[in-house]
Amino acid sequence: MSANLWFALVGAGLIALAAFTFFVQTHLLRRIFAFNIMGSGVFLIMVGMAQHLRQTDPVPQALVLTGIVVAVSATALALLIFRRFYALSAAVTLTQDNDTLGDSYEQEPRQ
Amino acid sequence: MMYLQIALICLGCFFFIVGTLGLLRFNDAYSRIHAITKADNLGLGLLVLGLLPSAVNAFQGIKLLLIWLLVLVASATASYLIAHYLKQQQEGDV
Amino acid sequence: MNLAFDVLLGIALLLCAAGVFYSRDLFRAVVMFIAFGLLLALVWVRLDAPDLALAEAAIGAGLTGVLMIDAVAHLSAKNAHHQGAQFDQTGARPQLWSRILPVFSAVIIFILLLGAIWWRPDAPVSLPDLVAESLPESGVEHPITAVLLNFRSYDTLLEIAVLLVAVVVAMALKPDTSEPEAGNSKDPILHGLSARLVPPMLVVGVYILWAGSYMPGGAFQGGAILAAALVFLKLAGFGIERLADSLLRIGLALGFIVFLTVATSVMIGGRPFLTYPESVAGELIFFIEAMLTFSIGLILFSLFSQAPPPVAPTSSLQGEQDER
Amino acid sequence: MQTLNAMPWATNFWLAIAGLLLVTLVAGLWRIWRGPTATDRMLAAQLFGTTGVGILLALSQAMQQVALIDVALVLALLAVIAMVAFVKRMQGPSS
């Protein structure tokens, strides 16, 4: 097994872990973390898989380089929106309608 | 020359290990600061010195020394900042 | 030896990610995230991608960590306003079946990905060979820079447009309260550190940009370093917002406009959009890259500095929702 | 005067050094996990930055990639920023 394939597998593991976190955690900051790490997993798969068959491949590397910069600006924007949301509502999770799954949600206080 | 290099690098690694052990075993943040500065200053310094004879040209050697210098400045200041911060926190608690 | 190192690195990376996800303390998650960025940079090194390692070292160790520490500090400072609020919220406790479902779907995702990696189709063309073949025409010697700014410059053009949109949204979200930030007192040691550390940062940023045409480096990495230097100056208490604000208006869009101008002006000579004449390709690429570095640095910095100042939440339902 | 890199086993030697440093880094993860305070975690992150520089320098010899020294330079410059952000921004109650 080459290092490239192994790191692609690690990327798959990262994506699965991040997806799981995304499903179970409702805290928005944690979801932003999970989003970012999922992106890193995708990058690892892209580069690792492309290089597994042949030698070092500049094309996926260049694409991932673009991706890293876009990912950091997306994270920064998400954090900004989160902070604005928190400043306005003092909540760290998105509220859910009561008739959907989570039955442990209590009633929203009326304004 | 080769044996000198190996000795320097192994000594550098030793200081990294000591620093990590200190970070893990000491039970107070001030002593942990003391431990990690050993890795920052001596560990990396010896590693850089051991690397110098392998540098391809003078430019690379200067870059290596610059890295060490930067880490020295940065870690010394960071240690000061965090100790200062700790002290302020503790005074605030009392 | 090689394999042992890679396996250890991969396991450490997964451990770090698990540490980010399952920390009850948010700050622990942030520090784990910084460690994750560092390990990821090492992974890029092992994957023979020093360009990515450069970008990840600048962004993962410098920028993302700062952004997240800032956000968590903001959260904990606000929690201090209403005592008793839990710093860490893990959300509502789901029922048993709604625990199994996420595990199940995560496992399914993992298996599907494994399948996709294992039974990948063979690529019909060899991209590395194609790049190596046409590298002499691109005007630069480093293949990744050639791909980014010549062969696939559409991506780069659109990327800088996306960054521009992000920063415009961030500026629109900024509340109009402009009260001075607390805790901006100048620390003499910090002041001295920034006076000594920022100039080498700028020099290294320019060096990385210049190196991009023949070895790993380029506009993105240089821009990230420039942004980190600006963030550092702001943290050290230099009031660079005034300067940045006037500079921002020019700088933010400059990279995009210059890129677009060059891209369209070659059409005058009868060439298709975004293709450079071979004789001046190297110079044009370097010019565009320099502008891009400037713009990316300013954009990333302003995404940091546009964050709302730490004020108490204004809503009346502070306590109740936070207890969750 | 023979330098180390002339030896046939130099690659493995450098990889072993990098691996050793990586092991200390993984051990440092334990301190981040345990805490107990935010300051201890930041100290561990600080050590991570330095160890990362060391690993990159060792790998630059093992993989014969000169560019990795640039990566180490960037890391050395930027690792301190997170610490400064922590000290300046976490003025509230320590967690």
XYZ file of C-alpha atoms in Angstrom:
624
model
C 0.000 0.000 0.000
C 1.453 3.313 -0.987
C 1.424 6.385 1.224
C -0.913 8.133 -1.219
C -3.596 5.491 -0.921
C -3.227 5.374 2.850
C -3.753 9.111 3.162
C -6.773 8.881 0.851
C -8.207 6.301 3.268
C -7.466 8.643 6.173
C -9.369 11.313 4.246
C -12.349 8.971 3.924
C -12.189 8.349 7.676
C -12.130 12.098 8.320
C -15.182 12.644 6.133
C -17.125 9.877 7.901
C -16.186 11.224 11.347
C -17.106 14.765 10.354
C -20.411 13.627 8.844
C -21.277 11.807 12.054
C -20.489 14.916 14.087
C -22.573 16.966 11.737
C -25.551 14.693 12.352
C -25.372 14.481 16.139
C -24.063 17.870 17.257
C -26.341 20.859 17.184
C -23.838 23.424 18.414
C -23.148 25.654 15.428
C -19.444 26.141 16.190
C -18.958 22.395 16.265
C -20.709 22.135 12.945
C -18.347 24.750 11.502
C -15.388 22.674 12.751
C -16.896 19.545 11.227
C -17.476 21.364 7.942
C -13.851 22.477 7.814
C -12.437 19.044 8.628
C -14.720 17.410 6.092
C -13.221 19.740 3.517
C -9.728 18.635 4.515
C -10.825 15.016 4.070
C -12.020 15.773 0.557
C -8.690 17.429 -0.269
C -6.787 14.401 1.036
C -8.830 12.051 -1.133
C -8.384 14.253 -4.209
C -4.612 14.447 -3.969
C -4.037 10.948 -2.589
C -6.154 9.176 -5.180
C -4.782 11.086 -8.145
C -1.205 10.403 -7.073
C -1.762 6.770 -6.249
C -1.749 5.684 -9.885
C 0.962 7.919 -11.232
C 3.684 10.205 -10.037
C 3.191 13.567 -8.366
C 0.294 15.278 -10.081
C 0.270 19.106 -10.159
C -3.339 19.471 -11.335
C -5.196 18.222 -8.222
C -2.600 19.969 -6.082
C -3.368 23.276 -7.751
C -7.109 22.696 -7.382
C -6.701 21.852 -3.700
C -4.591 24.957 -3.181
C -7.509 27.018 -4.480
C -9.784 24.943 -2.271
C -7.792 25.597 0.889
C -7.981 29.352 0.438
C -11.706 29.227 -0.357
C -12.258 26.949 2.655
C -10.568 29.340 5.038
C -12.572 32.288 3.772
C -15.786 30.245 3.962
C -14.944 29.294 7.551
C -14.218 32.898 8.425
C -17.522 33.973 6.903
C -19.393 31.190 8.722
C -17.838 32.252 12.012
C -18.849 35.853 11.337
C -22.418 34.875 10.593
C -22.448 32.691 13.676
C -21.265 35.554 15.866
C -23.840 37.912 14.412
C -26.521 35.283 14.994
C -25.330 34.817 18.553
C -25.293 38.548 19.193
C -28.880 38.825 17.969
C -30.449 35.699 19.466
C -28.058 34.561 22.227
C -28.486 31.019 20.934
C -25.714 28.690 19.841
C -27.985 26.191 18.105
C -30.569 26.563 15.411
C -34.064 26.072 16.783
C -36.131 23.269 15.401
C -39.855 22.865 14.949
C -41.361 20.889 17.780
C -43.294 18.427 15.656
C -40.199 17.027 13.933
C -38.026 14.339 15.486
C -36.243 15.648 18.589
C -38.986 15.166 21.191
C -36.731 16.255 24.020
C -36.917 19.848 22.834
C -38.931 21.915 25.223
C -41.407 24.568 24.232
C -39.995 27.817 22.899
C -40.663 30.763 25.132
C -43.074 33.138 23.417
C -42.012 36.662 22.827
C 32.054 15.847 11.052
C 29.483 13.128 10.605
C 29.742 11.955 14.189
C 29.519 15.516 15.412
C 26.333 15.952 13.385
C 24.806 12.762 14.739
C 25.708 13.730 18.278
C 24.191 17.199 17.914
C 20.991 15.884 16.363
C 20.536 13.163 18.946
C 21.130 15.691 21.710
C 18.521 17.968 20.099
C 16.025 15.115 19.995
C 16.824 14.378 23.617
C 15.825 17.930 24.537
C 12.593 17.615 22.563
C 11.781 14.445 24.486
C 12.662 16.094 27.779
C 10.478 19.070 26.929
C 7.521 16.842 26.112
C 8.044 14.792 29.254
C 8.103 17.997 31.259
C 4.921 19.148 29.579
C 3.275 15.870 30.494
C 4.651 15.344 33.991
C 4.920 18.753 35.630
C 1.793 19.694 37.475
C 1.781 23.454 37.260
C 1.628 25.742 34.249
C 4.707 27.781 35.215
C 6.896 24.679 35.362
C 5.455 23.582 32.028
C 6.569 26.874 30.490
C 10.021 26.087 31.828
C 9.882 22.648 30.203
C 8.794 23.705 26.730
C 11.394 26.434 26.437
C 14.008 23.681 26.675
C 12.617 22.154 23.500
C 12.277 25.526 21.782
C 15.740 26.848 22.523
C 18.067 23.900 22.935
C 16.226 21.175 21.037
C 15.658 23.117 17.847
C 18.984 24.912 18.201
C 20.991 21.700 18.347
C 18.951 20.232 15.510
C 19.690 23.279 13.343
C 23.391 23.146 14.225
C 23.439 19.470 13.295
C 21.748 20.253 9.998
C 24.075 23.104 9.013
C 26.902 20.985 7.502
C 24.307 19.305 5.257
C 23.048 22.597 3.850
C 23.516 22.778 0.089
C 24.526 26.427 -0.092
C 25.081 29.458 2.104
C 21.584 30.804 1.487
C 20.075 27.653 2.947
C 22.359 27.801 5.942
C 21.316 31.388 6.611
C 17.680 30.363 6.331
C 18.216 27.587 8.874
C 19.842 29.977 11.324
C 17.048 32.477 10.715
C 14.461 29.830 11.612
C 16.222 29.192 14.893
C 16.494 32.896 15.639
C 12.809 33.463 14.899
C 11.735 30.568 17.092
C 13.952 31.889 19.882
C 12.426 35.372 19.732
C 8.890 34.078 19.344
C 9.050 31.461 22.082
C 10.703 33.772 24.567
C 8.041 36.405 24.023
C 5.215 33.879 24.024
C 6.473 32.482 27.332
C 6.539 35.965 28.811
C 3.054 36.722 27.498
C 1.508 33.561 28.838
C 3.176 33.859 32.240
C 1.973 37.449 32.441
C -1.519 36.313 31.469
C -1.487 33.569 34.118
C -0.392 36.015 36.770
C -3.145 38.454 35.855
C -5.698 35.650 35.956
C -4.581 34.549 39.392
C -4.625 38.065 40.751
C -8.089 38.486 39.322
C -9.293 35.363 41.104
C -8.136 36.459 44.540
C 10.473 3.187 7.820
C 8.522 5.339 5.393
C 5.357 3.399 5.944
C 5.650 3.433 9.727
C 5.991 7.202 9.691
C 2.987 7.635 7.401
C 0.801 5.279 9.416
C 1.648 7.087 12.647
C 0.960 10.444 10.997
C -2.413 9.289 9.659
C -3.469 7.875 13.006
C -2.407 11.073 14.756
C -4.486 13.050 12.259
C -7.568 10.925 12.924
C -6.998 11.201 16.686
C -6.827 14.969 16.387
C -10.057 15.090 14.389
C -11.757 12.891 16.973
C -10.399 15.230 19.644
C -11.945 18.212 17.857
C -15.304 16.481 17.585
C -15.674 14.908 20.998
C -14.277 17.592 23.280
C -16.831 18.790 25.770
C -14.833 21.960 26.189
C -14.963 24.217 23.136
C -11.525 25.666 23.750
C -10.021 22.196 23.770
C -11.631 21.621 20.401
C -9.962 24.774 19.088
C -6.482 23.775 20.274
C -7.025 20.315 18.825
C -7.966 22.051 15.583
C -4.678 23.971 15.548
C -2.810 20.679 16.080
C -4.883 19.174 13.276
C -3.766 21.933 10.912
C -0.129 21.306 11.783
C -0.438 17.558 11.213
C -2.251 18.169 7.946
C 0.680 20.301 6.784
C 2.958 17.335 7.523
C 0.622 15.050 5.569
C 0.887 17.348 2.548
C 4.670 17.124 2.867
C 4.437 13.331 2.805
C 2.159 13.519 -0.241
C 4.868 15.422 -2.148
C 2.856 18.630 -2.129
C 5.079 21.298 -0.556
C 2.846 24.038 -1.986
C -0.096 22.737 -0.030
C 2.089 22.331 3.048
C 3.071 25.995 2.742
C -0.528 27.131 2.440
C -1.666 24.866 5.259
C 1.148 26.010 7.559
C 0.268 29.647 6.930
C -3.492 29.156 7.125
C -3.882 26.285 9.569
C -1.305 27.448 12.099
C -1.808 31.157 11.640
C -5.206 32.250 10.430
C -7.787 29.580 11.214
C -6.524 29.146 14.755
C -6.753 32.880 15.388
C -10.255 33.069 13.922
C -11.492 30.218 16.076
C -9.834 31.418 19.274
C -11.447 34.772 18.605
C -14.898 33.234 18.164
C -14.654 31.044 21.278
C -13.298 33.908 23.380
C -16.203 36.004 22.177
C -18.622 33.253 23.212
C -17.116 32.788 26.662
C -16.890 36.537 27.283
C -20.586 36.811 26.539
C -21.473 33.847 28.690
C -19.961 35.747 31.589
C -22.828 38.242 31.307
C -25.396 35.730 32.492
C -23.824 33.568 35.100
C -24.665 29.903 35.318
C -24.747 29.474 31.583
C -22.882 26.401 30.513
C -19.762 27.146 28.465
C -20.130 23.895 26.673
C -23.353 22.829 25.074
C -23.622 19.497 23.432
C -27.178 20.051 22.300
C -30.266 18.087 23.122
C -29.865 14.444 24.023
C -31.324 12.418 21.187
C -33.312 9.206 21.605
C -31.737 5.824 21.045
C -32.917 5.352 17.474
C -31.808 8.809 16.508
C -28.359 7.884 17.813
C -28.164 4.749 15.709
C -29.216 6.508 12.544
C -26.236 8.911 12.417
C -23.790 6.090 13.181
C -25.368 4.018 10.461
C -25.233 6.778 7.868
C -21.656 7.683 8.772
C -20.625 4.054 8.299
C -22.459 3.963 4.968
C -20.626 7.113 3.844
C -17.309 5.581 4.862
C -17.978 2.335 3.006
C -19.108 4.175 -0.112
C -15.952 6.282 -0.059
C -13.799 3.186 0.407
C -15.523 1.621 -2.576
C -14.988 4.751 -4.631
C -11.304 4.778 -3.757
C -10.830 1.073 -4.350
C -12.683 0.732 -7.649
C -11.710 4.034 -9.172
C -11.861 4.180 -12.954
C -8.619 4.563 -14.829
C -8.058 8.071 -16.077
C -8.057 8.262 -19.889
C -5.343 10.930 -20.043
C -2.284 11.386 -17.917
C -2.539 14.929 -16.593
C 1.013 15.133 -15.177
C 2.433 14.289 -18.585
C 0.229 16.874 -20.272
C 1.359 19.526 -17.798
C 5.013 18.600 -18.192
C 4.610 18.710 -21.954
C 3.174 22.204 -22.125
C 5.158 23.657 -19.231
C 7.662 25.481 -21.497
C 4.806 27.466 -23.078
C 3.418 28.672 -19.763
C 6.112 31.213 -18.917
C 6.863 29.789 -15.462
C 8.916 26.820 -14.350
C 6.877 25.587 -11.415
C 4.072 23.285 -12.641
C 1.557 24.217 -9.937
C 1.858 27.919 -10.650
C 1.519 27.126 -14.340
C -1.694 25.182 -13.697
C -3.122 27.840 -11.404
C -2.404 30.899 -13.487
C -2.179 29.637 -17.014
C -3.763 26.290 -17.822
C -6.662 26.567 -15.405
C -6.742 30.267 -14.685
C -10.538 30.232 -14.785
C -10.447 28.575 -11.355
C -8.213 31.246 -9.945
C -10.270 34.048 -11.438
C -13.468 32.616 -9.989
C -11.784 31.937 -6.677
C -10.789 35.545 -6.202
C -14.356 36.497 -7.133
C -15.691 34.131 -4.446
C -13.358 35.677 -1.875
C -14.554 39.113 -2.900
C -18.187 38.075 -2.415
C -17.342 36.658 1.022
C -15.759 39.883 2.154
C -18.641 41.971 0.806
C -21.075 39.816 2.806
C -18.868 40.223 5.865
C -18.866 43.994 5.455
C -22.622 44.010 5.085
C -23.011 42.014 8.299
C -20.903 44.402 10.317
C -23.022 46.169 12.915
C -22.765 49.950 12.810
C -21.749 50.214 16.448
C -18.126 51.235 16.366
C -17.134 51.255 19.983
C -13.452 50.753 20.766
C -12.463 47.232 21.685
C -11.664 46.385 25.258
C -8.235 45.142 26.225
C -6.317 46.943 23.546
C -3.766 48.329 25.951
C -0.303 48.200 24.487
C 2.001 45.681 26.026
C 5.618 46.868 25.546
C 6.927 43.343 25.016
C 4.215 42.482 22.526
C 4.871 45.790 20.802
C 8.553 44.939 20.538
C 7.814 41.450 19.278
C 5.575 42.698 16.519
C 8.094 45.357 15.534
C 10.670 42.608 15.063
C 8.493 39.854 13.674
C 6.273 41.650 11.179
C 9.052 42.909 8.862
C 10.481 39.388 8.397
C 6.929 38.159 7.811
C 6.449 40.649 4.998
C 9.863 39.812 3.535
C 9.092 36.089 3.673
C 5.689 36.733 2.098
C 7.303 38.536 -0.840
C 9.993 35.867 -1.080
C 7.349 33.126 -1.249
C 5.492 35.056 -3.945
C 8.662 35.533 -5.973
C 9.735 31.913 -5.474
C 6.399 30.769 -6.903
C 7.576 30.978 -10.489
C 10.272 28.312 -10.133
C 9.665 26.427 -6.873
C 6.861 25.874 -4.345
C 5.257 29.159 -3.383
C 3.005 31.679 -5.054
C 0.163 34.112 -4.653
C -2.002 32.160 -2.251
C 0.725 31.312 0.219
C 2.146 34.816 0.033
C -1.321 36.260 0.570
C -1.923 34.065 3.605
C 1.355 35.227 5.142
C 0.513 38.857 4.427
C -2.887 38.382 6.085
C -1.255 36.751 9.108
C 1.130 39.697 9.446
C -1.783 42.158 9.369
C -3.742 40.109 11.903
C -0.675 40.062 14.122
C -0.355 43.836 13.927
C -3.989 44.239 14.868
C -3.656 41.833 17.814
C -0.599 43.706 19.054
C -2.749 46.814 19.362
C -1.650 48.839 16.362
C -4.655 50.733 15.080
C -4.327 49.630 11.493
C -8.067 49.575 10.828
C -8.005 53.225 9.768
C -5.211 52.543 7.340
C -6.750 49.261 6.287
C -10.133 50.848 5.730
C -8.891 53.255 3.123
C -6.510 50.698 1.686
C -9.277 48.127 1.705
C -11.467 49.923 -0.796
C -8.656 49.949 -3.337
C -7.000 46.699 -2.399
C -9.904 44.287 -2.089
C -11.021 44.421 -5.663
C -7.628 45.208 -7.190
C -6.587 41.595 -7.728
C -9.853 40.689 -9.376
C -9.957 43.788 -11.567
C -6.350 43.453 -12.717
C -6.835 39.770 -13.447
C -10.002 40.443 -15.420
C -8.405 43.354 -17.289
C -5.444 41.273 -18.352
C -7.714 38.396 -19.251
C -9.889 40.511 -21.517
C -7.201 42.750 -22.969
C -5.535 39.781 -24.612
C -8.743 39.459 -26.624
C -7.833 42.694 -28.414
C -4.978 40.870 -30.016
C -7.414 38.260 -31.276
C -6.664 35.636 -28.674
C -9.279 33.762 -26.676
C -10.182 34.857 -23.149
C -7.475 34.184 -20.526
C -4.658 33.095 -22.796
C -1.448 35.040 -22.586
C 0.946 35.670 -25.448
C 3.878 33.330 -24.874
C 6.576 35.976 -25.047
C 5.305 37.946 -22.049
C 3.439 35.178 -20.221
C 5.948 34.995 -17.376
C 5.833 38.733 -16.704
C 2.052 38.882 -16.940
C 1.676 35.961 -14.544
C 4.012 37.539 -12.043
C 2.174 40.859 -12.266
C -1.193 39.193 -11.714
C 0.223 37.149 -8.860
C 1.586 40.209 -7.096
C -1.811 41.906 -7.267
C -3.534 38.709 -6.145
C -1.229 38.406 -3.140
C -2.074 41.921 -2.074
C -5.790 41.337 -2.491
C -5.895 37.921 -0.827
C -3.956 39.246 2.146
C -6.342 42.167 2.569
C -9.439 40.003 2.063
C -8.403 37.409 4.635
C -7.450 40.146 7.065
C -10.726 41.985 6.684
C -12.659 38.740 7.207
C -10.913 38.705 10.577
C -11.289 42.367 11.435
C -14.931 42.746 10.385
C -15.982 40.553 13.300
C -18.557 42.245 15.525
C -17.138 43.786 18.706
C -17.829 41.862 21.911
C -21.072 43.329 23.220
C -23.718 41.584 25.270
C -26.534 39.895 23.351
C -29.455 42.236 22.933
C -32.232 39.697 22.865
C -34.527 39.148 25.826
C -34.372 35.387 25.681
C -30.765 35.170 26.751
C -30.978 32.676 29.579
C -33.530 30.152 28.422
C -32.052 29.235 25.071
C -28.543 29.098 26.386
C -29.330 26.458 28.927
C -29.828 23.853 26.267
C 35.228 15.694 6.290
C 32.237 13.689 5.269
C 28.802 15.032 5.989
C 26.003 12.859 7.184
C 24.061 12.973 3.938
C 26.829 11.168 2.051
C 26.028 8.009 3.994
C 23.692 5.469 2.386
C 21.567 5.234 5.516
C 21.114 9.002 5.860
C 17.503 8.913 4.594
C 16.503 6.355 7.159
C 18.336 8.228 9.888
C 16.456 11.460 9.118
C 13.166 9.603 8.893
C 13.842 8.029 12.273
C 14.504 11.465 13.752
C 11.296 12.813 12.217
C 9.407 9.784 13.530
C 10.816 10.291 17.014
C 9.722 13.918 16.994
C 6.300 12.850 15.733
C 6.010 10.464 18.665
C 6.723 13.288 21.105
C 4.108 15.356 19.285
C 1.497 12.618 19.657
C 2.410 12.348 23.336
C 1.816 16.087 23.594
C -1.753 15.526 22.384
C -2.399 13.993 25.772
C -1.687 17.318 27.466
C -4.123 19.097 25.142
C -6.758 16.508 25.965
C -6.197 16.625 29.716
C -5.833 20.375 30.118
C -6.702 21.190 32.858
C -6.753 24.886 31.948
C -6.812 26.648 28.604
C -3.296 27.912 29.295
C -1.880 24.392 29.469
C -3.484 23.595 26.146
C -1.977 26.672 24.513
C 1.436 25.710 25.922
C 1.115 22.317 24.286
C 0.176 24.032 21.009
C 3.264 26.212 21.331
C 5.449 23.134 21.713
C 3.676 21.605 18.715
C 4.748 24.521 16.565
C 8.407 24.058 17.461
C 8.267 20.290 17.083
C 6.578 20.777 13.725
C 9.490 22.975 12.604
C 11.890 20.236 13.741
C 9.981 17.528 11.869
C 9.889 19.639 8.709
C 13.653 20.224 8.866
C 14.303 16.494 9.338
C 11.917 15.631 6.489
C 13.574 18.180 4.205
C 16.745 16.090 4.484
C 14.977 12.726 4.327
C 12.963 13.597 1.218
C 15.641 15.806 -0.388
C 13.112 18.630 -0.730
C 14.737 22.001 -0.239
C 11.354 23.727 -0.323
C 10.443 22.230 3.034
C 12.858 24.641 4.695
C 10.597 27.431 3.448
C 7.628 25.667 5.004
C 9.528 25.432 8.287
C 10.350 29.137 8.036
C 6.688 30.049 7.553
C 5.629 27.816 10.419
C 8.263 29.335 12.716
C 7.007 32.813 11.847
C 3.313 32.124 12.258
C 3.117 29.659 15.138
C 3.288 32.474 17.665
C 0.193 34.255 16.346
C -2.269 31.801 17.906
C -0.611 32.358 21.262
C -0.827 36.141 20.919
C -4.491 35.850 19.932
C -5.152 33.693 22.979
C -3.480 36.115 25.383
C -5.150 39.174 23.901
C -8.625 37.805 23.387
C -9.273 35.460 26.298
C -9.530 38.297 28.787
C -12.697 36.873 30.231
C -12.928 34.131 32.854
C -10.474 31.317 32.274
C -12.269 28.166 31.325
